mmCIF file of C-alpha atoms in Angstrom:
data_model
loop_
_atom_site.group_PDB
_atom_site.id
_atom_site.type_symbol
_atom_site.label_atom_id
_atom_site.label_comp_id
_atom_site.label_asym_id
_atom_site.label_seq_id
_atom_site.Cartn_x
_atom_site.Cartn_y
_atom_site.Cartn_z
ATOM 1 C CA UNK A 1 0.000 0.000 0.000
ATOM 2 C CA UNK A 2 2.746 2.337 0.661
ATOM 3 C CA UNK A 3 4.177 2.094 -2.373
ATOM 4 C CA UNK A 4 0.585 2.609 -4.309
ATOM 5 C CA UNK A 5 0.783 5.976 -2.542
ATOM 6 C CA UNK A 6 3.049 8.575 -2.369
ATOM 7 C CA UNK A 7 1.677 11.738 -0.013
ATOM 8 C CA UNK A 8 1.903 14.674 -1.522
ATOM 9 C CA UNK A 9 4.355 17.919 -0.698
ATOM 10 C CA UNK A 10 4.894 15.079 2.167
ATOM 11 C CA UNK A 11 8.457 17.149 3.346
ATOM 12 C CA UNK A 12 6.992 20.359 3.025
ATOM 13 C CA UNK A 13 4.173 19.547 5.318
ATOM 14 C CA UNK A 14 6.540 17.592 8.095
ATOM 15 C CA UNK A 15 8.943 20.805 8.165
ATOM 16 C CA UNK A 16 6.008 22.788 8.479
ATOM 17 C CA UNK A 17 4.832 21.251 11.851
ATOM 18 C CA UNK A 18 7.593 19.781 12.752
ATOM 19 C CA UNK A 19 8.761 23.388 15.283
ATOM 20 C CA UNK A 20 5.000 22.692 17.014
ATOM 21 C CA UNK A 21 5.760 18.653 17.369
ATOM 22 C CA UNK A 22 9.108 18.501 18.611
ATOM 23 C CA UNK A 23 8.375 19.073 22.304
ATOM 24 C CA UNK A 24 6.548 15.548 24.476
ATOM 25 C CA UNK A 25 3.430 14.919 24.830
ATOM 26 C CA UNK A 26 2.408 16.903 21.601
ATOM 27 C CA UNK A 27 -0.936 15.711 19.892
ATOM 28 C CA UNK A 28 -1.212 15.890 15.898
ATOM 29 C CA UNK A 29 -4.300 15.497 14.122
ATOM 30 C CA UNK A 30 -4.809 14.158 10.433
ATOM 31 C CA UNK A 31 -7.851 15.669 9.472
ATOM 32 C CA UNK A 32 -8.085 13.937 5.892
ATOM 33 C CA UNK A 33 -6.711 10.077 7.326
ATOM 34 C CA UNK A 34 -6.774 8.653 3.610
ATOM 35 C CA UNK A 35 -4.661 5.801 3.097
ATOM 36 C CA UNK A 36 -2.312 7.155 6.182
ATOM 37 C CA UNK A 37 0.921 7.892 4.374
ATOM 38 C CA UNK A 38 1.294 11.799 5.969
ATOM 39 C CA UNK A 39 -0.181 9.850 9.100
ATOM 40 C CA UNK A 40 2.686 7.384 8.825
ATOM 41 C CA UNK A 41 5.030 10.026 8.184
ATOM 42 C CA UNK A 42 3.668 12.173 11.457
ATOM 43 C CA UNK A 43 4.249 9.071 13.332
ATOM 44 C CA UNK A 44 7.563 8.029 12.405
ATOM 45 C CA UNK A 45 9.243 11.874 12.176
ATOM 46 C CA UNK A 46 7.804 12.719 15.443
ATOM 47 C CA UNK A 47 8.463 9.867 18.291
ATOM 48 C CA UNK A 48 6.995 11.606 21.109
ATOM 49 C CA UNK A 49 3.756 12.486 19.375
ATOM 50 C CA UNK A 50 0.244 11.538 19.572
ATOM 51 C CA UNK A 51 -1.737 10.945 16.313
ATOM 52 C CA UNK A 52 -5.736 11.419 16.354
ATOM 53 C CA UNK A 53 -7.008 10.977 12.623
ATOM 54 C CA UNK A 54 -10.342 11.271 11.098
ATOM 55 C CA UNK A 55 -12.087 10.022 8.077
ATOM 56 C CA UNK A 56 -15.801 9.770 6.567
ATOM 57 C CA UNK A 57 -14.250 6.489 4.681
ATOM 58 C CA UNK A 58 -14.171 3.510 6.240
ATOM 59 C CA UNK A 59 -12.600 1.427 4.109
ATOM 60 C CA UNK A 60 -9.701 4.170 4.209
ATOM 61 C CA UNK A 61 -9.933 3.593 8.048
ATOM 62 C CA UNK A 62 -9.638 0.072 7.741
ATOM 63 C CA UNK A 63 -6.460 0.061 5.636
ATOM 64 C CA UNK A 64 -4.591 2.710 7.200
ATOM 65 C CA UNK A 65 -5.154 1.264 10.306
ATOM 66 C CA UNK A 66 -3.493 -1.965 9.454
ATOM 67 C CA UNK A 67 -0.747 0.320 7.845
ATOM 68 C CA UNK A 68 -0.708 2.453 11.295
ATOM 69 C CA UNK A 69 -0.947 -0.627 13.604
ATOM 70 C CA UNK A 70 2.510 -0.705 14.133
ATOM 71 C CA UNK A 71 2.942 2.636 16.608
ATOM 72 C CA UNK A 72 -0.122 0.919 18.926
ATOM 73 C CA UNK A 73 -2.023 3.568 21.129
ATOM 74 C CA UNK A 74 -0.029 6.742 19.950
ATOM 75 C CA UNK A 75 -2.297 6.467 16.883
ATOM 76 C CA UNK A 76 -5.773 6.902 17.746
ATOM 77 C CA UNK A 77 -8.389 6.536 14.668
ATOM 78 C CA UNK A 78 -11.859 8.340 14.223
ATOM 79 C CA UNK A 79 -14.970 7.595 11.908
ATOM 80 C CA UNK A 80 -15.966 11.245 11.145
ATOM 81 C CA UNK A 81 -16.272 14.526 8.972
ATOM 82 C CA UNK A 82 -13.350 16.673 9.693
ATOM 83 C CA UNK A 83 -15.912 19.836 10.609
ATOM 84 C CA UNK A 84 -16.450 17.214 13.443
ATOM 85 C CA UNK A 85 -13.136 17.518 14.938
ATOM 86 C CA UNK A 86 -14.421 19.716 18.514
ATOM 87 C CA UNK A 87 -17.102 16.943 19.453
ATOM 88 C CA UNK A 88 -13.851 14.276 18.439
ATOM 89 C CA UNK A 89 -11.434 16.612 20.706
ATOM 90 C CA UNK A 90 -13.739 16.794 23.368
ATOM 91 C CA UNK A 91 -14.468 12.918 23.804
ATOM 92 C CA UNK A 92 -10.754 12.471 23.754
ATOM 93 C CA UNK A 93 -10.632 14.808 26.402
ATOM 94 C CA UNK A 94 -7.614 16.709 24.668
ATOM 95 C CA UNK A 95 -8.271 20.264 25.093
ATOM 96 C CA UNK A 96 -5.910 22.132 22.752
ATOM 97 C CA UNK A 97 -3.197 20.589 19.683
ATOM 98 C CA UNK A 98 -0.504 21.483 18.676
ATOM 99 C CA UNK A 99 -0.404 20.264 14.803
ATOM 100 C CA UNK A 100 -3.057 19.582 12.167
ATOM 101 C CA UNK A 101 -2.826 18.528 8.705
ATOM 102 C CA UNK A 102 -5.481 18.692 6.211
ATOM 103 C CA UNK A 103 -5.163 17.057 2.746
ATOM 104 C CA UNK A 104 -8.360 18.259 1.324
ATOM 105 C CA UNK A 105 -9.890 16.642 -2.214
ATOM 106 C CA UNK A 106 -10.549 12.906 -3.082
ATOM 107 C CA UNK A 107 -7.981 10.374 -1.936
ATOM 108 C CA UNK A 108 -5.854 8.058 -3.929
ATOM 109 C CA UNK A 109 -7.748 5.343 -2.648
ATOM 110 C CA UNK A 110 -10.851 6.778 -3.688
ATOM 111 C CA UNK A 111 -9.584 7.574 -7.101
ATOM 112 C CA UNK A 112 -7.982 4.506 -7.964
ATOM 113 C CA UNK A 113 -11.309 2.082 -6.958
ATOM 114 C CA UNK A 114 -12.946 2.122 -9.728
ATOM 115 C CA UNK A 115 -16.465 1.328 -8.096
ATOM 116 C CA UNK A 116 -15.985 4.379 -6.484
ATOM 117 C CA UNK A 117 -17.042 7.197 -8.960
ATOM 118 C CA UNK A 118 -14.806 9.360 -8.752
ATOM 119 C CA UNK A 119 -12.740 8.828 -11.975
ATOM 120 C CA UNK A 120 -13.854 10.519 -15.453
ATOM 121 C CA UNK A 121 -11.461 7.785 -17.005
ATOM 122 C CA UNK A 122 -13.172 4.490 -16.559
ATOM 123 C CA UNK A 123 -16.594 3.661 -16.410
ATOM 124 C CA UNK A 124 -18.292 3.442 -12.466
ATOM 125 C CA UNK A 125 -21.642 3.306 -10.414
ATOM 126 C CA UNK A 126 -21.686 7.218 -10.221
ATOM 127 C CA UNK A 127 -21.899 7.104 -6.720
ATOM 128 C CA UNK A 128 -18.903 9.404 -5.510
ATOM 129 C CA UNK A 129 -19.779 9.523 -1.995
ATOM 130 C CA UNK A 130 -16.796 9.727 0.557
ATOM 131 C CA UNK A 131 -18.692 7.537 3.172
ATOM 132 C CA UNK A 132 -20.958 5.070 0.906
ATOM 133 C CA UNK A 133 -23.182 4.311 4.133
ATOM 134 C CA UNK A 134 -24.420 7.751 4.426
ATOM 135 C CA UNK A 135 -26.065 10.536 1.766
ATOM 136 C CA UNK A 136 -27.072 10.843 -2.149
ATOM 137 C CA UNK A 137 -25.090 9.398 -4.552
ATOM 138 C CA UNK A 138 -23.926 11.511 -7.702
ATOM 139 C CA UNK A 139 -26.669 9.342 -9.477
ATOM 140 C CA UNK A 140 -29.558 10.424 -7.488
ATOM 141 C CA UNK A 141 -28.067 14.590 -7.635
ATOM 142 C CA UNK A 142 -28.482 13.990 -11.621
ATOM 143 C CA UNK A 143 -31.366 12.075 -11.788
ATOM 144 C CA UNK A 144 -33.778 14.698 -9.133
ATOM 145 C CA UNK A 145 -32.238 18.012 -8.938
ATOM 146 C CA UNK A 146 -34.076 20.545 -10.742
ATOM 147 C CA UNK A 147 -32.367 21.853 -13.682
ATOM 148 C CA UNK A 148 -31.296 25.626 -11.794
ATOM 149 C CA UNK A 149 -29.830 23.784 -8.952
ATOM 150 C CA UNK A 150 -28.207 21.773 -11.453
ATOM 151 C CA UNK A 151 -26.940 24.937 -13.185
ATOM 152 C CA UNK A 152 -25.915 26.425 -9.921
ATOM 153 C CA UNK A 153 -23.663 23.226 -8.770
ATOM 154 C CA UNK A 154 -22.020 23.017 -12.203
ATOM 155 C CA UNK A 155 -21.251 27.067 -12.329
ATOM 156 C CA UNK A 156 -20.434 27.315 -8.366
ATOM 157 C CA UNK A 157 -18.422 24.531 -7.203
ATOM 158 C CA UNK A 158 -16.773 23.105 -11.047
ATOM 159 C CA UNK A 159 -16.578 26.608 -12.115
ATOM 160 C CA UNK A 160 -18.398 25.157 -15.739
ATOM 161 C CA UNK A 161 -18.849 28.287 -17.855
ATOM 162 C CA UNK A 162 -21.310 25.662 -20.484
ATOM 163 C CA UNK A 163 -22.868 24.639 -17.296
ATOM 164 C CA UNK A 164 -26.772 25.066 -18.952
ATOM 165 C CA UNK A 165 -25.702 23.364 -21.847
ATOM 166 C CA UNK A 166 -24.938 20.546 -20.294
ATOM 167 C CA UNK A 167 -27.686 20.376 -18.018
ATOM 168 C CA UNK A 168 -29.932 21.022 -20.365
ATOM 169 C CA UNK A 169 -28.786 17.501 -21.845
ATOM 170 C CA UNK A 170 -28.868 15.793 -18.809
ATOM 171 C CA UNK A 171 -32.864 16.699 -17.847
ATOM 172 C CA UNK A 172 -33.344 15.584 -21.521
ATOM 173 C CA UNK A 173 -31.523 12.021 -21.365
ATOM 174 C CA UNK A 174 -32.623 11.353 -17.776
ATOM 175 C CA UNK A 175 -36.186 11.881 -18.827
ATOM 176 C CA UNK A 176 -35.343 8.684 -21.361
ATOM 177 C CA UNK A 177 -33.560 6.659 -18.890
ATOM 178 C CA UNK A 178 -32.092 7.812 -15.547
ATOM 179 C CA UNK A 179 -28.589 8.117 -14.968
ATOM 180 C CA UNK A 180 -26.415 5.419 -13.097
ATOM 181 C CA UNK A 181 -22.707 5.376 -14.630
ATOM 182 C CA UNK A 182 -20.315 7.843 -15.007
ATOM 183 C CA UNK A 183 -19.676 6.458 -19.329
ATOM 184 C CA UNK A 184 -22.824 7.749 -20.109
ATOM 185 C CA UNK A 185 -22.264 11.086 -18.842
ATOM 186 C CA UNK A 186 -18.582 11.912 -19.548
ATOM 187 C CA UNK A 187 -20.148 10.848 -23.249
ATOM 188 C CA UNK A 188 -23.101 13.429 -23.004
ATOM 189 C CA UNK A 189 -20.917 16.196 -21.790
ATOM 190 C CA UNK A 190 -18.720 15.595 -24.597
ATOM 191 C CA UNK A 191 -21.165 15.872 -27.180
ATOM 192 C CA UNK A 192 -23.086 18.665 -25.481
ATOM 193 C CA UNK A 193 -19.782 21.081 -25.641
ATOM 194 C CA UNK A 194 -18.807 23.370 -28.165
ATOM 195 C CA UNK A 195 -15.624 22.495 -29.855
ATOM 196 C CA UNK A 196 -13.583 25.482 -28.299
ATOM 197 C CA UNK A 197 -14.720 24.438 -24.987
ATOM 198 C CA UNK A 198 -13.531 20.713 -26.149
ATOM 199 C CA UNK A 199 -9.620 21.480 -26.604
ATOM 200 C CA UNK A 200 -8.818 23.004 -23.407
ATOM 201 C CA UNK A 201 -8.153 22.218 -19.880
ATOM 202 C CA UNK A 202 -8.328 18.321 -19.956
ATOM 203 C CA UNK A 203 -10.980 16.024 -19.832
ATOM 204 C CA UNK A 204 -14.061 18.241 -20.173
ATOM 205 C CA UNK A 205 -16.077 16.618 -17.880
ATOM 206 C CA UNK A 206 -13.391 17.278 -14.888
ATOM 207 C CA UNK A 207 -15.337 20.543 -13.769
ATOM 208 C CA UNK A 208 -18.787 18.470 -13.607
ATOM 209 C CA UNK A 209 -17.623 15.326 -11.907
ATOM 210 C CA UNK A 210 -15.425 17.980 -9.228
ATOM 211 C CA UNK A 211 -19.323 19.640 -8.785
ATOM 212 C CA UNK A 212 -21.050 16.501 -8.368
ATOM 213 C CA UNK A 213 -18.526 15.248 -5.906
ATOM 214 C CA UNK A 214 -18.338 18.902 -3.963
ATOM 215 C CA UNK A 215 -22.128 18.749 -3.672
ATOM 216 C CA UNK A 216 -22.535 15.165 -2.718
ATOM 217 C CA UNK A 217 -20.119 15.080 0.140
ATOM 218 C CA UNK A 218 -20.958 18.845 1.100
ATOM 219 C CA UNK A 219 -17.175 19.643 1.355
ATOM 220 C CA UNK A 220 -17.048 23.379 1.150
ATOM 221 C CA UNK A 221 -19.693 23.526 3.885
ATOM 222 C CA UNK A 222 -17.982 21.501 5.597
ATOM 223 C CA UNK A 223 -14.661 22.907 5.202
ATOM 224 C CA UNK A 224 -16.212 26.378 6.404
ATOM 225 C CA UNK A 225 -16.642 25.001 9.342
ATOM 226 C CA UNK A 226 -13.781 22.599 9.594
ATOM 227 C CA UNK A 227 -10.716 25.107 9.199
ATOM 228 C CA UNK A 228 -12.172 27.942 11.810
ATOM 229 C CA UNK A 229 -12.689 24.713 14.239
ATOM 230 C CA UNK A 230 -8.974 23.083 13.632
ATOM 231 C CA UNK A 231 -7.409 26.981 13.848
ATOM 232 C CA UNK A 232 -9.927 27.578 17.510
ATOM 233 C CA UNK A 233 -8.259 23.994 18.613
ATOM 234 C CA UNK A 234 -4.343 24.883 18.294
ATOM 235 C CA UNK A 235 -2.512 25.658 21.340
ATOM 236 C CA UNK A 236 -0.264 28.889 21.854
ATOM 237 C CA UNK A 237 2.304 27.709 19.083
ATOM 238 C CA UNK A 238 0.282 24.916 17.701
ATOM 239 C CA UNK A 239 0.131 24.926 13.707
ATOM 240 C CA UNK A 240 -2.022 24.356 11.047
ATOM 241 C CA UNK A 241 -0.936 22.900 7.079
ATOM 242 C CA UNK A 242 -3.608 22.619 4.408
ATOM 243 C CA UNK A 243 -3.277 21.243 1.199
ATOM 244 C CA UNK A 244 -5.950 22.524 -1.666
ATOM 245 C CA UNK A 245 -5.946 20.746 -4.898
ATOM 246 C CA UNK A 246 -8.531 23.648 -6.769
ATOM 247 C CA UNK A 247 -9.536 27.436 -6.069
ATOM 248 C CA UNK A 248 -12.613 27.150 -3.851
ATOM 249 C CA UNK A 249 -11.224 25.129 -1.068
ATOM 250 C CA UNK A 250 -7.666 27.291 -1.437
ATOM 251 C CA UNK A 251 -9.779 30.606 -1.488
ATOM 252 C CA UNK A 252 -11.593 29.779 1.972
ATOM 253 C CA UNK A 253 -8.602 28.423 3.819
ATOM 254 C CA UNK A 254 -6.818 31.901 2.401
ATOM 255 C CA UNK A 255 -9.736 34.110 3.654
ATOM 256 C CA UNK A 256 -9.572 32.353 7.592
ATOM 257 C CA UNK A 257 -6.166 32.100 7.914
ATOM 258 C CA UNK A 258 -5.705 35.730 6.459
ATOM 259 C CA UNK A 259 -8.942 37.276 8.777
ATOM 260 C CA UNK A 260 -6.635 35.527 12.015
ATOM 261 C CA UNK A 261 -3.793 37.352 10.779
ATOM 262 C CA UNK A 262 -5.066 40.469 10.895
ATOM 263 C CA UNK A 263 -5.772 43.281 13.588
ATOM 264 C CA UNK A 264 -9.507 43.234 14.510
ATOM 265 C CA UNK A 265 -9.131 46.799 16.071
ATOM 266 C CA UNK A 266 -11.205 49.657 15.085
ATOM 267 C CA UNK A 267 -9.191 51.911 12.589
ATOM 268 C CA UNK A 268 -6.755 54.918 14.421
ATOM 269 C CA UNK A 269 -6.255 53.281 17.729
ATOM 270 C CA UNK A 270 -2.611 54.646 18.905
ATOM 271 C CA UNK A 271 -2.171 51.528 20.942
ATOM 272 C CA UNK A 272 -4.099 48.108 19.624
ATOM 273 C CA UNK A 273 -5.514 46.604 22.991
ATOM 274 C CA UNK A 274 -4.427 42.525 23.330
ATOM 275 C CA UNK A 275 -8.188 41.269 22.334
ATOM 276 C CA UNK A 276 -7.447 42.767 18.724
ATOM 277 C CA UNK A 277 -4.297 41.364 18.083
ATOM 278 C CA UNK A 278 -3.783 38.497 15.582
ATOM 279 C CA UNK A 279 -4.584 35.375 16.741
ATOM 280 C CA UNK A 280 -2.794 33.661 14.143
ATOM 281 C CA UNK A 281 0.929 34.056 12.350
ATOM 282 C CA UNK A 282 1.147 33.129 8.472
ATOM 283 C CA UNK A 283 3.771 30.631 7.373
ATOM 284 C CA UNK A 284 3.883 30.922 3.651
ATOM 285 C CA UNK A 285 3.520 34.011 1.643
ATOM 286 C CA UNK A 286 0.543 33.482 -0.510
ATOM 287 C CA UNK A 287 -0.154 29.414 -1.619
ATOM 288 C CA UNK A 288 2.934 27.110 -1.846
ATOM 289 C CA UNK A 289 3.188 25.196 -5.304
ATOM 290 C CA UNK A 290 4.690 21.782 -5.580
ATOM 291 C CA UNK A 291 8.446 21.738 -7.447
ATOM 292 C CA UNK A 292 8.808 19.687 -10.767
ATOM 293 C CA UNK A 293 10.140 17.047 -8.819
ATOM 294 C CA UNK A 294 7.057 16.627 -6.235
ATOM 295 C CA UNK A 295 4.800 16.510 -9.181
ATOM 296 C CA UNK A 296 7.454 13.538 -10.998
ATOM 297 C CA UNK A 297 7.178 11.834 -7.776
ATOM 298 C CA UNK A 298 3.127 12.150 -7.997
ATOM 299 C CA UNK A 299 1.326 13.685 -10.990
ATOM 300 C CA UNK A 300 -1.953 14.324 -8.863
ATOM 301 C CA UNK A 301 0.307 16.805 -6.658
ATOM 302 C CA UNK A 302 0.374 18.936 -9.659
ATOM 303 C CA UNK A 303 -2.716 21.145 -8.327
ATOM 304 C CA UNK A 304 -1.721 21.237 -4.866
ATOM 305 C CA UNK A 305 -1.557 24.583 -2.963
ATOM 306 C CA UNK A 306 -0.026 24.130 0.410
ATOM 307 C CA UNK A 307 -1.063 27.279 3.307
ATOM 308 C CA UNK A 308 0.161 27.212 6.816
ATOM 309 C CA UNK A 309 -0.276 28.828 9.664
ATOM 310 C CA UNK A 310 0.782 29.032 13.593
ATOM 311 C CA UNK A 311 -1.327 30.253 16.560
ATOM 312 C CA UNK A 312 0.526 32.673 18.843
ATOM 313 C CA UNK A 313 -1.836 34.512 20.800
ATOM 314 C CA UNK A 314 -5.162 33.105 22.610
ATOM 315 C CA UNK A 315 -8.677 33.977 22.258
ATOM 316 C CA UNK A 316 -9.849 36.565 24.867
ATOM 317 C CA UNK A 317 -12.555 34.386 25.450
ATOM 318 C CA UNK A 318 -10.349 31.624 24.843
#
C-alpha cells in the first residue's frame, strides 16, 4: 500500500509542523486520514507524538489502520467529517493541539477504486460519496435536482462556464432513462460542448464530476466550518498545514487564515488593545506550489496549494 501511494508535498508539510511537534506529549491530528501515508510520516518523524485521525471512509480507516498498527495507542483513529473535529477533541478529552494537517480533495484510494465514482477515465456506479453508508449518490443529484440547482452546482463549485448546456442535456436524457454510470455522462458532456470548450483544460467533464462530488459530500460547507474549528483547537504555538488541490477550497482556507492574521481593532487606535491582536501568524507568503520534482514523484500533486499557519496569541474568550 505504501508504495501505491506517495503523499503529496509530504516534506513540506513535516517541516512545516515539525517546530509545534518537537516538544513531548504533543498531539497531531490528520484531518483527511486517507490511506495514512502523511499519518505514517507524522508518526515516524515525530516519536513523542500523539496521532488522532479522522475520516468519513471507512474502508480508508480500515487500511490505514493496518498500515498504522505498528505505533499501537499513539495512533488513535476516528470515523468522522473533519468539521467534526471539537465533538472528536472533546471525547478524547484533549483540550488544545498542537499540529493539524489537512489534505483536502478525493484520496488516492478513492480515485484509484474504480467502483468508487470518482474517476472521469473508466466507467463506475456514479456514486462518488466519501462515506458510501451515508447521503445521495452523484446518481440520485443527476437524476432529481431541478435543472437551476443543477446549473448552480455546475457554475459554483466546477466553475463550468457551459454549465446550462450541459444540463440542459442531462434533464433531456434522464427523462429517457435515468442516470447510473459515469460512461454515459462523460459521453453526453462531450457531445453537449462546443468544440472550443472541447480542446482546453483536460478532460471536459473534470469541472462536472469535481461539482457533483463537492455537492454530494458537502465539502465546502464543511470545510467552512472545519478550518475555523482546527485553527480555535491549536494551542499557543500549535500549527495548522492545508493542502488545496482547486480554487474554492484554497480561497476559503486563504480568507480564515488571512482574517486571524489580521488586527480586529477599530481603525486609528494609537495603541491596539491585546483582544485585537492576531490570533494567528502566516507561514507561507501566498499558496505554496509543488516543485517539478514533487509533481514527478506524484502527478496528482500537480494542483496542490499548500497554506500554513501558527497560533501565537489566545482567544480573549479563549
Amino acid at each position: 500500500m505504501s508504495q501505491r501511494h506517495v503523499p503529496v508535498m509530504l516534506q513540506r508539510c513535516l517541516d512545516m509542523l515539525a517546530p509545534a511537534l518537537a516538544q513531548p506529549g504533543a498531539v497531531v491530528v490528520d484531518c483527511t486520514l486517507g490511506l495514512g501515508g502523511h499519518s505514517e510520516a507524522l508518526l515516524s518523524t515525530f516519536p513523542a507524538c500523539r496521532l488522532v485521525a479522522l475520516d468519513r471512509d471507512k474502508e480508508a480507516l480500515r487500511l490505514s489502520g493496518e498500515r498504522l498498527a505498528p505505533f499501537g495507542d499513539r495512533a488513535t483513529l476516528v470515523h468522522a467529517v473533519y468539521d467534526e473535529l471539537p465533538e472528536v477533541l472533546e471525547r478524547l478529552d484533549i483540550p488544545r493541539v498542537q499540529g493539524v494537517l489537512f489534505d483536502l480533495g478525493v484520496s488516492s484510494m478513492q480515485l484509484d477504486e474504480a467502483d468508487r465514482g470518482f474517476a472521469y477515465a473508466q466507467d463506475a456506479p456514479l456514486d462518488m460519496r466519501m462515506d458510501q453508508t451515508t447521503g445521495m449518490s452523484a446518481a440520485e443529484v443527476l437524476n432529481t435536482y431541478p435543472a437551476g440547482e443543477l446549473v448552480r452546482i455546475l457554475r459554483q463549485y466546477g466553475e463550468e462556464k457551459q454549465a446550462k448546456r450541459i444540463v440542459s442535456a442531462v434533464v433531456r436524457e434522464r427523462e429517457k432513462e435515468p442516470f447510473s454510470n459515469s460512461a454515459r455522462l462523460v459521453e453526453l458532456i462531450r457531445d453537449a460542448l462546443p468544440q472550443a470548450a472541447k480542446r482546453t483544460g483536460g478532460n471536459p467533464a473534470k469541472r462536472t464530476f469535481q461539482a457533483l462530488r463537492i455537492e454530494v459530500n458537502g465539502e465546502l460547507s464543511v470545510l467552512e466550518r472545519a478550518i475555523p474549528a482546527a485553527v480555535k483547537a491549536l494551542a499557543v504555538g500549535g500549527r495548522i498545514a492545508v493542502l488545496s488541490y482547486q480554487s474554492l477550497e484554497d480561497r476559503l482556507v486563504k480568507q480564515v487564515f488571512a482574517a486571524g492574521a489580521a488586527t480586529t481593532a477599530p481603525p486609528g487606535l494609537p495603541v491596539v488593545p491585546e483582544q485585537y491582536q492576531p490570533r494567528l501568524q502566516l507561514l507561507t507568503r501566498g499558496a505554496e506550489l509543488p516543485t517539478e520534482e514533487e509533481v514527478a514523484e506524484n502527478r496528482r500533486a500537480a494542483p496542490a496549494r499548500l497554506r500554513g499557519a501558527q497560533r501565537i496569541r489566545e482567544d480573549v474568550n479563549g
